[in-house]
PDB file of C-alpha atoms in Angstrom:
ATOM      1  CA  UNK A   1     105.725 -78.183-229.145  1.00 75.00           C
ATOM      2  CA  UNK A   2     109.291 -76.948-229.517  1.00 81.00           C
ATOM      3  CA  UNK A   3     110.411 -73.394-228.851  1.00 88.00           C
ATOM      4  CA  UNK A   4     111.006 -72.802-232.533  1.00 88.00           C
ATOM      5  CA  UNK A   5     107.518 -73.895-233.525  1.00 87.00           C
ATOM      6  CA  UNK A   6     106.006 -71.767-230.752  1.00 89.00           C
ATOM      7  CA  UNK A   7     108.001 -68.740-231.905  1.00 91.00           C
ATOM      8  CA  UNK A   8     107.026 -69.328-235.528  1.00 90.00           C
ATOM      9  CA  UNK A   9     103.386 -69.699-234.548  1.00 91.00           C
ATOM     10  CA  UNK A  10     103.558 -66.451-232.568  1.00 92.00           C
ATOM     11  CA  UNK A  11     105.125 -64.630-235.535  1.00 93.00           C
ATOM     12  CA  UNK A  12     102.403 -65.942-237.854  1.00 93.00           C
ATOM     13  CA  UNK A  13      99.639 -64.836-235.510  1.00 93.00           C
ATOM     14  CA  UNK A  14     101.135 -61.368-234.891  1.00 94.00           C
ATOM     15  CA  UNK A  15     101.586 -60.849-238.641  1.00 95.00           C
ATOM     16  CA  UNK A  16      98.011 -62.042-239.230  1.00 94.00           C
ATOM     17  CA  UNK A  17      96.622 -59.538-236.734  1.00 94.00           C
ATOM     18  CA  UNK A  18      98.750 -56.705-238.154  1.00 96.00           C
ATOM     19  CA  UNK A  19      97.722 -57.464-241.757  1.00 95.00           C
ATOM     20  CA  UNK A  20      94.058 -57.673-240.758  1.00 94.00           C
ATOM     21  CA  UNK A  21      94.393 -54.246-239.131  1.00 95.00           C
ATOM     22  CA  UNK A  22      96.130 -52.789-242.200  1.00 95.00           C
ATOM     23  CA  UNK A  23      93.348 -54.168-244.418  1.00 95.00           C
ATOM     24  CA  UNK A  24      90.715 -52.539-242.234  1.00 94.00           C
ATOM     25  CA  UNK A  25      92.580 -49.208-242.480  1.00 95.00           C
ATOM     26  CA  UNK A  26      92.770 -49.610-246.272  1.00 94.00           C
ATOM     27  CA  UNK A  27      89.004 -50.097-246.392  1.00 93.00           C
ATOM     28  CA  UNK A  28      88.519 -46.927-244.333  1.00 93.00           C
ATOM     29  CA  UNK A  29      90.610 -44.996-246.876  1.00 93.00           C
ATOM     30  CA  UNK A  30      88.609 -46.384-249.848  1.00 92.00           C
ATOM     31  CA  UNK A  31      91.359 -48.669-251.191  1.00 92.00           C
ATOM     32  CA  UNK A  32      89.518 -51.983-251.709  1.00 92.00           C
ATOM     33  CA  UNK A  33      92.170 -53.547-253.955  1.00 94.00           C
ATOM     34  CA  UNK A  34      94.908 -53.067-251.377  1.00 93.00           C
ATOM     35  CA  UNK A  35      92.565 -54.243-248.619  1.00 94.00           C
ATOM     36  CA  UNK A  36      91.808 -57.418-250.578  1.00 95.00           C
ATOM     37  CA  UNK A  37      95.540 -58.046-251.058  1.00 95.00           C
ATOM     38  CA  UNK A  38      96.207 -57.585-247.344  1.00 94.00           C
ATOM     39  CA  UNK A  39      93.245 -59.829-246.426  1.00 94.00           C
ATOM     40  CA  UNK A  40      94.541 -62.535-248.802  1.00 95.00           C
ATOM     41  CA  UNK A  41      97.997 -62.308-247.220  1.00 94.00           C
ATOM     42  CA  UNK A  42      96.454 -62.465-243.737  1.00 94.00           C
ATOM     43  CA  UNK A  43      94.482 -65.554-244.777  1.00 94.00           C
ATOM     44  CA  UNK A  44      97.687 -67.192-246.040  1.00 94.00           C
ATOM     45  CA  UNK A  45      99.320 -66.496-242.677  1.00 93.00           C
ATOM     46  CA  UNK A  46      96.332 -68.010-240.844  1.00 93.00           C
ATOM     47  CA  UNK A  47      96.652 -71.152-242.978  1.00 94.00           C
ATOM     48  CA  UNK A  48     100.401 -71.266-242.275  1.00 92.00           C
ATOM     49  CA  UNK A  49      99.725 -70.979-238.531  1.00 92.00           C
ATOM     50  CA  UNK A  50      97.213 -73.825-238.719  1.00 92.00           C
ATOM     51  CA  UNK A  51      99.660 -76.019-240.616  1.00 93.00           C
ATOM     52  CA  UNK A  52     102.423 -75.268-238.126  1.00 91.00           C
ATOM     53  CA  UNK A  53     100.082 -76.191-235.256  1.00 92.00           C
ATOM     54  CA  UNK A  54      99.076 -79.456-236.947  1.00 93.00           C
ATOM     55  CA  UNK A  55     102.700 -80.293-237.752  1.00 91.00           C
ATOM     56  CA  UNK A  56     103.724 -79.722-234.122  1.00 89.00           C
ATOM     57  CA  UNK A  57     100.948 -81.934-232.759  1.00 90.00           C
ATOM     58  CA  UNK A  58     101.797 -84.670-235.279  1.00 90.00           C
ATOM     59  CA  UNK A  59     105.448 -84.605-234.225  1.00 89.00           C
ATOM     60  CA  UNK A  60     104.438 -84.726-230.569  1.00 87.00           C
ATOM     61  CA  UNK A  61     102.145 -87.713-231.163  1.00 87.00           C
ATOM     62  CA  UNK A  62     104.924 -89.520-233.044  1.00 87.00           C
ATOM     63  CA  UNK A  63     107.330 -88.879-230.168  1.00 85.00           C
ATOM     64  CA  UNK A  64     104.827 -90.295-227.672  1.00 85.00           C
ATOM     65  CA  UNK A  65     104.320 -93.411-229.831  1.00 83.00           C
ATOM     66  CA  UNK A  66     108.074 -93.882-230.119  1.00 81.00           C
ATOM     67  CA  UNK A  67     108.465 -93.795-226.322  1.00 81.00           C
ATOM     68  CA  UNK A  68     105.866 -96.511-225.699  1.00 78.00           C
ATOM     69  CA  UNK A  69     107.164 -99.968-225.053  1.00 73.00           C
ATOM     70  CA  UNK A  70     106.387-102.449-227.787  1.00 66.00           C
ATOM     71  CA  UNK A  71     105.331-105.972-226.865  1.00 63.00           C
ATOM     72  CA  UNK A  72     107.795-108.598-227.988  1.00 61.00           C
ATOM     73  CA  UNK A  73     106.243-111.506-229.799  1.00 57.00           C
ATOM     74  CA  UNK A  74     109.005-114.005-229.019  1.00 53.00           C
ATOM     75  CA  UNK A  75     111.508-113.213-226.282  1.00 60.00           C
ATOM     76  CA  UNK A  76     113.980-115.758-227.665  1.00 68.00           C
ATOM     77  CA  UNK A  77     114.524-118.012-230.662  1.00 75.00           C
ATOM     78  CA  UNK A  78     113.947-121.127-228.563  1.00 77.00           C
ATOM     79  CA  UNK A  79     110.492-119.950-227.593  1.00 78.00           C
ATOM     80  CA  UNK A  80     109.684-119.210-231.241  1.00 77.00           C
ATOM     81  CA  UNK A  81     110.651-122.761-232.214  1.00 79.00           C
ATOM     82  CA  UNK A  82     108.580-124.218-229.379  1.00 80.00           C
ATOM     83  CA  UNK A  83     105.542-122.162-230.364  1.00 79.00           C
ATOM     84  CA  UNK A  84     105.828-123.311-233.984  1.00 80.00           C
ATOM     85  CA  UNK A  85     106.156-126.958-232.972  1.00 79.00           C
ATOM     86  CA  UNK A  86     103.187-126.781-230.618  1.00 77.00           C
ATOM     87  CA  UNK A  87     101.103-125.069-233.290  1.00 77.00           C
ATOM     88  CA  UNK A  88     101.782-127.955-235.684  1.00 74.00           C
ATOM     89  CA  UNK A  89     101.307-130.689-233.077  1.00 75.00           C
ATOM     90  CA  UNK A  90      98.444-133.151-233.258  1.00 78.00           C
ATOM     91  CA  UNK A  91      95.572-132.726-230.834  1.00 74.00           C
ATOM     92  CA  UNK A  92      94.578-136.376-230.406  1.00 78.00           C
ATOM     93  CA  UNK A  93      95.023-138.046-226.999  1.00 76.00           C
ATOM     94  CA  UNK A  94      97.013-141.079-228.148  1.00 74.00           C
ATOM     95  CA  UNK A  95      99.607-138.914-229.915  1.00 70.00           C
ATOM     96  CA  UNK A  96     100.415-137.164-226.635  1.00 73.00           C
ATOM     97  CA  UNK A  97     100.455-140.316-224.516  1.00 78.00           C
ATOM     98  CA  UNK A  98     102.689-142.269-226.963  1.00 78.00           C
ATOM     99  CA  UNK A  99     105.185-139.409-227.331  1.00 76.00           C
ATOM    100  CA  UNK A 100     104.172-138.696-230.920  1.00 71.00           C
ATOM    101  CA  UNK A 101     104.401-142.235-232.329  1.00 75.00           C
ATOM    102  CA  UNK A 102     100.706-143.222-232.721  1.00 77.00           C
ATOM    103  CA  UNK A 103      97.469-141.442-233.527  1.00 76.00           C
ATOM    104  CA  UNK A 104      93.860-142.197-232.619  1.00 75.00           C
ATOM    105  CA  UNK A 105      91.966-144.168-235.304  1.00 76.00           C
ATOM    106  CA  UNK A 106      89.752-141.141-235.963  1.00 77.00           C
ATOM    107  CA  UNK A 107      92.629-138.637-236.123  1.00 78.00           C
ATOM    108  CA  UNK A 108      92.907-136.775-239.454  1.00 72.00           C
ATOM    109  CA  UNK A 109      96.733-136.719-239.183  1.00 71.00           C
ATOM    110  CA  UNK A 110      96.992-140.511-239.068  1.00 72.00           C
ATOM    111  CA  UNK A 111      99.436-141.886-241.665  1.00 69.00           C
ATOM    112  CA  UNK A 112      99.781-145.261-243.392  1.00 64.00           C
ATOM    113  CA  UNK A 113     102.539-146.316-240.973  1.00 62.00           C
ATOM    114  CA  UNK A 114     100.356-145.739-237.923  1.00 56.00           C
ATOM    115  CA  UNK A 115      97.473-147.605-239.594  1.00 56.00           C
ATOM    116  CA  UNK A 116      99.787-150.574-240.275  1.00 58.00           C
ATOM    117  CA  UNK A 117     101.076-150.520-236.688  1.00 59.00           C
ATOM    118  CA  UNK A 118      97.535-150.545-235.284  1.00 57.00           C
ATOM    119  CA  UNK A 119      96.562-153.516-237.519  1.00 58.00           C
ATOM    120  CA  UNK A 120      99.562-155.495-236.222  1.00 61.00           C
ATOM    121  CA  UNK A 121      98.570-154.830-232.609  1.00 62.00           C
ATOM    122  CA  UNK A 122      95.021-156.110-233.194  1.00 58.00           C
TER     123      UNK A 122
END
């Protein structure tokens, strides 16, 4: 909480207490209309103090979140490219052992060219 928000909160609370006292004095002197007006003003100051408190805590929470370190998804462009290529790579054993030229016969990523190549080898 900043000094300004603390000072404003203190002013709100002191004014609230003073207006509550003035309303009680008005009730003692049989002036209910003035007492109601002072109580309404005191209630408005209590609401203002609550809003100032909430605003200060929200700003403090935002400052704490801004100071936290954020995880980096890809430290460099090269790593991003490698991750994308590995995500799209085939998972069959033959594809890895033949450096990406052939697929297993049961592989769903097998193309017509790899089928033709396997028929020639047989």
